[in-house]
mmCIF file of C-alpha atoms (C1' of nucleotides) in Angstrom:
data_model
loop_
_atom_site.group_PDB
_atom_site.id
_atom_site.type_symbol
_atom_site.label_atom_id
_atom_site.label_comp_id
_atom_site.label_asym_id
_atom_site.label_seq_id
_atom_site.Cartn_x
_atom_site.Cartn_y
_atom_site.Cartn_z
ATOM 1 C CA MET A 1 127.160 107.404 111.822
ATOM 2 C CA GLY A 2 123.441 107.928 110.794
ATOM 3 C CA ARG A 3 122.908 110.071 107.638
ATOM 4 C CA SER A 4 121.741 113.489 107.794
ATOM 5 C CA PRO A 5 117.725 114.009 107.931
ATOM 6 C CA CYS A 6 115.895 114.589 105.236
ATOM 7 C CA CYS A 7 114.656 117.781 106.777
ATOM 8 C CA SER A 8 114.633 119.296 110.249
ATOM 9 C CA LYS A 9 111.937 117.987 111.994
ATOM 10 C CA GLU A 10 111.663 120.714 114.766
ATOM 11 C CA GLY A 11 108.014 122.882 114.303
ATOM 12 C CA LEU A 12 107.140 120.388 111.692
ATOM 13 C CA ASN A 13 103.557 118.800 111.647
ATOM 14 C CA ARG A 14 103.664 115.258 112.161
ATOM 15 C CA GLY A 15 100.810 112.554 112.329
ATOM 16 C CA ALA A 16 97.826 112.289 110.204
ATOM 17 C CA TRP A 17 96.907 115.019 107.656
ATOM 18 C CA THR A 18 94.284 117.578 108.171
ATOM 19 C CA ALA A 19 91.780 118.364 105.018
ATOM 20 C CA ALA A 20 93.610 121.860 105.114
ATOM 21 C CA GLU A 21 96.897 120.507 104.818
ATOM 22 C CA ASP A 22 95.517 117.947 101.990
ATOM 23 C CA LYS A 23 93.797 120.781 100.188
ATOM 24 C CA ILE A 24 97.292 123.038 100.267
ATOM 25 C CA LEU A 25 99.142 120.385 99.104
ATOM 26 C CA THR A 26 96.856 119.572 96.274
ATOM 27 C CA GLU A 27 96.644 123.050 95.387
ATOM 28 C CA TYR A 28 100.235 123.539 94.906
ATOM 29 C CA ILE A 29 100.674 120.349 93.097
ATOM 30 C CA LYS A 30 98.000 121.481 90.729
ATOM 31 C CA VAL A 31 99.817 124.390 89.620
ATOM 32 C CA HIS A 32 103.424 123.198 90.194
ATOM 33 C CA GLY A 33 103.375 119.742 89.085
ATOM 34 C CA GLU A 34 105.030 117.169 91.221
ATOM 35 C CA GLY A 35 108.932 116.952 92.433
ATOM 36 C CA SER A 36 111.013 119.127 94.292
ATOM 37 C CA TRP A 37 109.809 117.450 97.143
ATOM 38 C CA ARG A 38 112.454 119.189 99.779
ATOM 39 C CA ASN A 39 111.462 122.674 98.749
ATOM 40 C CA LEU A 40 107.645 122.064 98.584
ATOM 41 C CA PRO A 41 106.445 122.399 102.223
ATOM 42 C CA LYS A 42 108.689 125.786 102.434
ATOM 43 C CA ARG A 43 106.732 127.095 99.054
ATOM 44 C CA ALA A 44 103.488 125.508 99.559
ATOM 45 C CA GLY A 45 103.456 126.672 102.988
ATOM 46 C CA LEU A 46 103.047 123.352 104.722
ATOM 47 C CA LYS A 47 104.496 122.315 107.868
ATOM 48 C CA ARG A 48 105.415 118.893 106.606
ATOM 49 C CA CYS A 49 108.740 117.167 106.063
ATOM 50 C CA GLY A 50 108.959 117.301 101.541
ATOM 51 C CA LYS A 51 108.952 113.163 102.321
ATOM 52 C CA SER A 52 105.679 113.104 104.275
ATOM 53 C CA CYS A 53 104.362 115.131 101.388
ATOM 54 C CA ARG A 54 105.383 113.245 98.644
ATOM 55 C CA LEU A 55 103.593 110.308 100.406
ATOM 56 C CA ARG A 56 100.880 111.941 101.192
ATOM 57 C CA TRP A 57 100.440 112.762 97.485
ATOM 58 C CA LEU A 58 101.583 109.403 95.959
ATOM 59 C CA ASN A 59 99.571 107.108 98.421
ATOM 60 C CA TYR A 60 96.265 109.353 98.908
ATOM 61 C CA LEU A 61 96.063 112.535 97.025
ATOM 62 C CA ARG A 62 96.811 111.458 93.606
ATOM 63 C CA PRO A 63 93.656 111.830 91.222
ATOM 64 C CA ASP A 64 94.142 108.289 89.579
ATOM 65 C CA ILE A 65 93.918 106.531 93.055
ATOM 66 C CA LYS A 66 91.600 103.662 93.126
ATOM 67 C CA ARG A 67 90.116 103.592 96.304
ATOM 68 C CA GLY A 68 88.270 100.803 98.046
ATOM 69 C CA ASN A 69 87.907 97.038 98.082
ATOM 70 C CA ILE A 70 90.597 95.409 95.991
ATOM 71 C CA THR A 71 88.740 93.086 93.663
ATOM 72 C CA GLN A 72 89.242 89.176 92.959
ATOM 73 C CA ASP A 73 91.083 89.875 89.885
ATOM 74 C CA GLU A 74 93.499 92.468 91.354
ATOM 75 C CA GLU A 75 93.648 89.815 94.368
ATOM 76 C CA GLU A 76 94.852 86.888 92.558
ATOM 77 C CA LEU A 77 97.200 89.004 90.516
ATOM 78 C CA ILE A 78 98.506 90.425 93.538
ATOM 79 C CA ILE A 79 99.384 86.650 94.621
ATOM 80 C CA ARG A 80 100.876 85.451 91.099
ATOM 81 C CA LEU A 81 102.901 88.619 90.849
ATOM 82 C CA HIS A 82 104.209 88.278 94.628
ATOM 83 C CA LYS A 83 104.825 84.784 93.644
ATOM 84 C CA LEU A 84 107.377 85.835 90.747
ATOM 85 C CA LEU A 85 108.672 89.085 92.471
ATOM 86 C CA GLY A 86 108.496 89.006 96.114
ATOM 87 C CA ASN A 87 107.926 92.222 98.068
ATOM 88 C CA ARG A 88 108.526 94.600 95.345
ATOM 89 C CA TRP A 89 105.582 96.169 96.176
ATOM 90 C CA SER A 90 106.181 99.140 93.460
ATOM 91 C CA LEU A 91 106.581 96.890 90.855
ATOM 92 C CA ILE A 92 103.398 94.930 91.586
ATOM 93 C CA ALA A 93 101.659 97.983 92.239
ATOM 94 C CA GLY A 94 102.667 98.948 88.716
ATOM 95 C CA ARG A 95 100.578 96.085 86.919
ATOM 96 C CA LEU A 96 97.446 97.690 89.181
ATOM 97 C CA PRO A 97 96.408 100.628 87.885
ATOM 98 C CA GLY A 98 95.380 102.992 90.543
ATOM 99 C CA ARG A 99 96.541 101.208 93.735
ATOM 100 C CA THR A 100 99.557 102.174 95.282
ATOM 101 C CA ASP A 101 102.498 100.305 96.609
ATOM 102 C CA ASN A 102 101.527 101.215 100.432
ATOM 103 C CA GLU A 103 98.105 99.698 99.472
ATOM 104 C CA ILE A 104 98.870 96.531 98.146
ATOM 105 C CA LYS A 105 101.740 95.999 100.878
ATOM 106 C CA ASN A 106 99.145 96.479 103.691
ATOM 107 C CA TYR A 107 96.559 94.417 102.097
ATOM 108 C CA TRP A 108 99.002 91.540 101.126
ATOM 109 C CA ASN A 109 100.237 92.204 104.992
ATOM 110 C CA THR A 110 96.424 92.148 106.527
ATOM 111 C CA ASN A 111 94.684 89.455 104.109
ATOM 112 C CA LEU A 112 96.691 87.564 101.504
ATOM 113 C CA GLY A 113 99.963 87.137 103.613
ATOM 114 C CA LYS A 114 98.012 85.436 106.260
ATOM 115 C CA ARG A 115 96.064 83.279 103.897
ATOM 116 C CA VAL A 116 98.776 82.256 101.868
ATOM 117 C CA ARG A 117 100.819 81.225 104.663
ATOM 118 C CA ALA A 118 97.998 79.266 106.628
ATOM 119 C CA LYS A 119 97.265 77.609 103.390
ATOM 120 C CA SER A 120 100.983 76.597 102.960
ATOM 121 C CA ALA A 121 100.938 75.402 106.330
ATOM 122 C CA GLN A 122 97.568 73.273 105.301
ATOM 123 C CA ALA A 123 99.617 72.119 101.903
ATOM 124 C CA SER A 124 102.923 71.141 103.913
ATOM 125 C CA ILE A 125 100.569 69.375 106.505
ATOM 126 C CA VAL A 126 98.902 67.385 103.934
ATOM 127 C CA GLU A 127 101.864 67.076 101.758
ATOM 128 C CA HIS A 128 103.495 65.094 104.615
ATOM 129 C CA MET A 129 100.593 62.870 104.844
ATOM 130 C CA GLY A 130 101.216 61.725 101.384
ATOM 131 C CA LYS A 131 98.348 64.067 99.673
ATOM 132 C CA LYS A 132 98.571 67.066 97.493
ATOM 133 C CA PRO A 133 95.686 69.632 97.071
ATOM 134 C CA ALA A 134 95.341 70.241 93.224
ATOM 135 C CA ASN A 135 94.939 73.749 92.243
ATOM 136 C CA ASP A 136 96.289 75.657 95.088
ATOM 137 C CA ILE A 137 98.175 78.670 94.754
ATOM 138 C CA SER A 138 100.729 77.827 97.861
ATOM 139 C CA VAL A 139 101.818 74.643 96.435
ATOM 140 C CA SER A 140 105.094 74.282 94.555
ATOM 141 C CA VAL A 141 105.723 78.020 94.763
ATOM 142 C CA PRO A 142 108.578 78.605 92.801
ATOM 143 C CA PRO A 143 111.341 80.698 94.409
ATOM 144 C CA THR A 144 110.905 84.549 94.308
ATOM 145 C CA ILE A 145 112.727 86.191 91.363
ATOM 146 C CA ARG A 146 114.841 89.172 92.407
ATOM 147 C CA THR A 147 114.203 92.062 90.139
ATOM 148 C CA LYS A 148 117.932 93.234 89.522
ATOM 149 C CA ALA A 149 120.738 92.452 87.380
ATOM 150 C CA SER A 150 120.299 90.596 84.150
ATOM 151 C CA ARG A 151 119.326 91.794 80.777
ATOM 152 C CA CYS A 152 116.291 90.302 78.983
ATOM 153 C CA THR A 153 116.759 91.334 75.384
ATOM 154 C CA LYS A 154 114.694 89.114 73.322
ATOM 155 C CA VAL A 155 111.557 87.001 73.755
ATOM 156 C CA ILE A 156 111.031 84.260 70.902
ATOM 157 C CA VAL A 157 108.113 82.730 70.661
ATOM 158 C CA VAL A 158 108.149 79.875 68.160
ATOM 159 C CA PRO A 159 105.567 79.253 66.185
ATOM 160 C CA PRO A 160 103.625 75.940 65.930
ATOM 161 C CA GLN A 161 105.416 73.318 63.656
ATOM 162 C CA GLN A 162 103.290 71.941 60.825
ATOM 163 C CA GLY A 163 102.833 68.336 61.630
ATOM 164 C CA SER A 164 104.058 68.658 64.724
ATOM 165 C CA SER A 165 102.278 67.602 67.750
ATOM 166 C CA MET A 166 104.630 69.853 70.082
ATOM 167 C CA SER A 167 103.156 72.890 71.716
ATOM 168 C CA PRO A 168 104.748 75.897 71.056
ATOM 169 C CA GLN A 169 107.056 76.946 73.496
ATOM 170 C CA PRO A 170 107.725 81.023 74.435
ATOM 171 C CA LEU A 171 110.856 81.420 75.311
ATOM 172 C CA LEU A 172 113.048 84.262 77.165
ATOM 173 C CA GLN A 173 115.849 84.555 75.297
ATOM 174 C CA ASP A 174 118.770 87.097 75.865
ATOM 175 C CA GLY A 175 122.705 87.439 76.385
ATOM 176 C CA TYR A 176 122.433 85.896 79.953
ATOM 177 C CA ILE A 177 119.271 83.452 80.147
ATOM 178 C CA THR A 178 118.774 82.324 76.696
ATOM 179 C CA SER A 179 119.049 78.580 76.033
ATOM 180 C CA ASP A 180 119.328 79.607 72.011
ATOM 181 C CA LYS A 181 122.041 82.338 71.767
ATOM 182 C CA GLU A 182 122.487 81.451 68.002
ATOM 183 C CA HIS A 183 119.122 83.117 67.796
ATOM 184 C CA ALA A 184 120.175 86.727 69.678
ATOM 185 C CA ALA A 185 119.972 89.585 68.146
ATOM 186 C CA PRO A 186 120.324 92.732 70.524
ATOM 187 C CA GLU A 187 117.680 95.276 71.181
ATOM 188 C CA SER A 188 115.144 93.133 69.146
ATOM 189 C CA ILE A 189 112.869 90.648 69.296
ATOM 190 C CA GLU A 190 111.528 87.908 66.997
ATOM 191 C CA VAL A 191 108.143 86.761 67.152
ATOM 192 C CA GLY A 192 107.796 83.706 64.954
ATOM 193 C CA ALA A 193 104.304 84.160 65.322
ATOM 194 C CA ILE A 194 101.778 86.930 65.789
ATOM 195 C CA LEU A 195 98.450 86.733 67.245
ATOM 196 C CA ASN A 196 95.698 88.610 66.027
ATOM 197 C CA PRO A 197 94.108 90.134 68.941
ATOM 198 C CA LYS A 198 91.023 90.379 67.009
ATOM 199 C CA ASP A 199 90.456 86.726 65.986
ATOM 200 C CA GLY A 200 92.932 84.991 68.169
ATOM 201 C CA SER A 201 94.302 83.958 64.994
ATOM 202 C CA ILE A 202 98.179 83.262 64.621
ATOM 203 C CA SER A 203 100.243 84.118 61.569
ATOM 204 C CA SER A 204 103.410 82.545 60.944
ATOM 205 C CA SER A 205 105.373 85.278 59.789
ATOM 206 C CA LEU A 206 108.882 86.939 61.527
ATOM 207 C CA MET A 207 108.547 89.916 63.234
ATOM 208 C CA ASP A 208 111.138 92.389 65.050
ATOM 209 C CA PHE A 209 110.035 94.312 67.985
ATOM 210 C CA ASP A 210 112.339 97.005 69.659
ATOM 211 C CA MET A 211 112.292 96.108 73.331
ATOM 212 C CA LYS A 212 112.634 99.322 74.331
ATOM 213 C CA ASP A 213 109.191 99.540 73.277
ATOM 214 C CA LEU A 214 107.993 95.934 74.736
ATOM 215 C CA GLY A 215 107.446 96.178 78.196
ATOM 216 C CA LEU A 216 107.396 92.841 80.601
ATOM 217 C CA SER A 217 103.846 94.267 81.065
ATOM 218 C CA ASP A 218 102.917 92.874 77.642
ATOM 219 C CA LEU A 219 103.980 89.950 78.534
ATOM 220 C CA LEU A 220 102.366 89.768 81.673
ATOM 221 C CA ASP A 221 99.264 90.779 79.610
ATOM 222 C CA PHE A 222 100.535 88.228 76.925
ATOM 223 C CA ASN A 223 98.590 85.220 77.037
ATOM 224 C CA PHE A 224 100.670 82.660 76.084
ATOM 225 C CA PRO A 225 98.626 79.397 76.878
ATOM 226 C CA ASN A 226 95.804 81.227 74.746
ATOM 227 C CA PHE A 227 98.603 82.199 72.350
ATOM 228 C CA CYS A 228 100.052 78.738 71.991
ATOM 229 C CA ASN A 229 96.244 77.136 72.196
ATOM 230 C CA ILE A 230 97.190 75.481 75.408
ATOM 231 C CA PRO A 231 93.863 74.645 77.323
ATOM 232 C CA ALA A 232 93.473 76.600 80.495
ATOM 233 C CA SER A 233 92.605 73.574 82.781
ATOM 234 C CA ASN A 234 92.632 75.993 86.041
ATOM 235 C CA ASP A 235 90.243 78.493 84.991
ATOM 236 C CA LYS A 236 87.074 77.075 84.302
ATOM 237 C CA ASN A 237 86.158 81.311 82.817
ATOM 238 C CA ASP A 238 89.447 81.259 80.975
ATOM 239 C CA LEU A 239 89.854 81.188 77.077
ATOM 240 C CA THR A 240 86.432 80.293 76.396
ATOM 241 C CA ASP A 241 87.018 83.399 74.431
ATOM 242 C CA ASN A 242 89.915 84.027 72.232
ATOM 243 C CA SER A 243 89.510 87.529 72.066
ATOM 244 C CA ILE A 244 92.253 89.899 73.962
ATOM 245 C CA SER A 245 90.478 92.141 76.153
ATOM 246 C CA SER A 246 91.749 94.657 78.548
ATOM 247 C CA THR A 247 89.399 93.965 81.108
ATOM 248 C CA SER A 248 89.462 90.304 81.045
ATOM 249 C CA HIS A 249 91.556 88.959 83.922
ATOM 250 C CA HIS A 250 93.029 86.198 82.274
ATOM 251 C CA GLN A 251 95.244 88.408 80.413
ATOM 252 C CA LEU A 252 96.525 89.668 83.138
ATOM 253 C CA MET A 253 98.685 86.807 84.306
ATOM 254 C CA PHE A 254 100.753 83.898 83.333
ATOM 255 C CA ASP A 255 99.109 80.184 84.121
ATOM 256 C CA ASP A 256 101.207 78.485 86.914
ATOM 257 C CA GLU A 257 102.856 76.166 84.387
ATOM 258 C CA THR A 258 104.406 79.339 82.406
ATOM 259 C CA LEU A 259 105.273 80.755 85.855
ATOM 260 C CA GLU A 260 107.227 77.385 86.979
ATOM 261 C CA GLU A 261 108.688 76.789 83.372
ATOM 262 C CA TRP A 262 110.042 80.653 83.477
ATOM 263 C CA THR A 263 111.457 80.101 87.026
ATOM 264 C CA GLY A 264 112.662 76.196 86.737
ATOM 265 C CA ASN A 265 114.118 75.929 83.356
ATOM 266 C CA GLY A 266 116.651 78.576 84.188
ATOM 267 C CA CYS A 267 114.930 81.227 82.058
ATOM 268 C CA ILE A 268 115.053 83.223 84.988
ATOM 269 C CA GLN A 269 117.372 82.300 87.841
ATOM 270 C CA PRO A 270 116.334 83.352 91.248
ATOM 271 C CA ASP A 271 118.797 84.851 93.308
ATOM 272 C CA ASP A 272 121.564 84.714 91.085
ATOM 273 C CA SER A 273 123.782 87.495 90.417
ATOM 274 C CA SER A 274 122.454 88.166 86.891
ATOM 275 C CA GLU A 275 119.189 88.674 88.001
ATOM 276 C CA THR A 276 116.170 90.027 85.894
ATOM 277 C CA GLN A 277 116.853 93.792 86.096
ATOM 278 C CA THR A 278 114.827 93.718 82.822
ATOM 279 C CA LEU A 279 111.898 92.352 84.014
ATOM 280 C CA ALA A 280 111.462 94.783 86.875
ATOM 281 C CA ALA A 281 111.715 97.681 84.000
ATOM 282 C CA PHE A 282 109.555 95.538 82.086
ATOM 283 C CA LEU A 283 106.892 95.525 84.855
ATOM 284 C CA GLN A 284 107.127 99.379 85.198
ATOM 285 C CA SER A 285 105.974 99.836 81.343
ATOM 286 C CA GLU A 286 102.244 100.730 81.107
ATOM 287 C CA GLU A 287 102.324 100.461 77.234
ATOM 288 C CA ASP A 288 100.359 97.981 75.905
ATOM 289 C CA TRP A 289 101.188 95.426 73.302
ATOM 290 C CA PHE A 290 97.789 95.466 72.129
ATOM 291 C CA GLY A 291 96.967 99.079 72.271
ATOM 292 C CA GLU A 292 94.541 98.780 75.045
ATOM 293 C "C1'" DA B 1 77.912 100.697 128.910
ATOM 294 C "C1'" DA B 2 82.473 100.095 129.474
ATOM 295 C "C1'" DC B 3 86.804 97.827 128.974
ATOM 296 C "C1'" DG B 4 90.481 95.473 126.337
ATOM 297 C "C1'" DG B 5 92.327 92.951 122.025
ATOM 298 C "C1'" DG B 6 92.925 92.595 117.085
ATOM 299 C "C1'" DC B 7 92.865 94.615 113.156
ATOM 300 C "C1'" DG B 8 93.316 97.840 109.121
ATOM 301 C "C1'" DC B 9 95.495 101.331 106.944
ATOM 302 C "C1'" DA B 10 98.198 106.197 106.746
ATOM 303 C "C1'" DA B 11 102.282 107.645 108.082
ATOM 304 C "C1'" DC B 12 106.848 107.177 109.582
ATOM 305 C "C1'" DC B 13 111.848 105.476 108.970
ATOM 306 C "C1'" DG B 14 115.708 104.521 107.589
ATOM 307 C "C1'" DC B 15 118.270 102.633 103.597
ATOM 308 C "C1'" DC B 16 119.617 102.547 98.806
ATOM 309 C "C1'" DC B 17 120.469 104.635 94.207
ATOM 310 C "C1'" DA B 18 120.879 107.263 90.596
ATOM 311 C "C1'" DG B 19 122.117 111.761 88.752
ATOM 312 C "C1'" DC B 20 124.256 115.992 89.218
ATOM 313 C "C1'" DC B 21 128.167 119.080 90.180
ATOM 314 C "C1'" DT C 1 135.874 110.722 91.392
ATOM 315 C "C1'" DG C 2 133.339 111.453 94.878
ATOM 316 C "C1'" DG C 3 130.426 114.008 97.818
ATOM 317 C "C1'" DC C 4 125.652 115.769 97.652
ATOM 318 C "C1'" DT C 5 121.152 115.649 96.938
ATOM 319 C "C1'" DG C 6 116.374 114.035 95.436
ATOM 320 C "C1'" DG C 7 113.632 110.314 95.035
ATOM 321 C "C1'" DG C 8 112.121 105.610 96.022
ATOM 322 C "C1'" DC C 9 111.586 101.999 98.251
ATOM 323 C "C1'" DG C 10 110.638 98.230 101.701
ATOM 324 C "C1'" DG C 11 109.740 97.469 106.695
ATOM 325 C "C1'" DT C 12 107.670 99.610 110.663
ATOM 326 C "C1'" DT C 13 104.884 101.986 114.125
ATOM 327 C "C1'" DG C 14 101.054 104.092 115.686
ATOM 328 C "C1'" DC C 15 96.375 105.398 115.944
ATOM 329 C "C1'" DG C 16 91.458 104.760 115.164
ATOM 330 C "C1'" DC C 17 87.959 101.685 114.485
ATOM 331 C "C1'" DC C 18 85.629 97.287 115.673
ATOM 332 C "C1'" DC C 19 83.876 93.742 117.909
ATOM 333 C "C1'" DG C 20 83.668 90.656 121.207
ATOM 334 C "C1'" DT C 21 82.993 89.782 126.327
#
DNA sequence: AACGGGCGCAACCGCCCAGCC
DNA sequence: TGGCTGGGCGGTTGCGCCCGT
């Protein structure tokens, strides 16, 4: 049996919102704030379902909504995050200030999805013929990470070893997905090297972070290749400047190798029972490590 | 100018989960 | 502990606009 409807639909307006309804809703929320959606229509004098009011506010009326064309940077970020997260539109939207999950979902369904599928089909044909196009986002798509379950309490960035030719590798570490449990220390993060946001220099001192204060969004913001002095081969614009800029698009994303490493080396287990819940939590954080 | 198909986007639907009692 | 409620989420629908014929 179905559950009871969120509200009686009798006598309620449906369909497109009028300017007058928008005004009433906006004014009401300005005064009383968000929440109590079920009672809001009655109190505000709207003939709308509470859920409808909530949706209208979140997707359209909120003052911080950014409307207009999705930029190239945003598009690239959406593609990469979708690669990582799948259809977790709210999480993806959380990384795009001013964008709503609905907008991103629509944009994906009408633009990116088609394009990626088309490229995918093209790539599979080319691959079938023994060639593989370079720098194609649709090629070697790693398994989607489902953002549930597993904890991720630590991130360790191993500092470059003196005299070592090895590139330093960022490691996600926690009780479930670490490959080096000996270093595990709950609720903390050890960073063996600290990046100076101003000059890009790296210090080797150890530092603990409280993971409550550090989100994966920060990790997403953290340019590992830059940090690790890994040359960015894919993006000609990338890493010509060591500074960490809040407006620079490359700081918003991992490079493909990092993504694949995370998804391919067991650090992050796609479709595992112990999924990356923390990843989801991380992505919701808007705190910025570098205090942008 | 009229018509029809395609597209984009706002809105709706139904399920799920967390919190509260 | 279980039921109820509020709120969030992803999928789907439907309407209006645009463009080609």
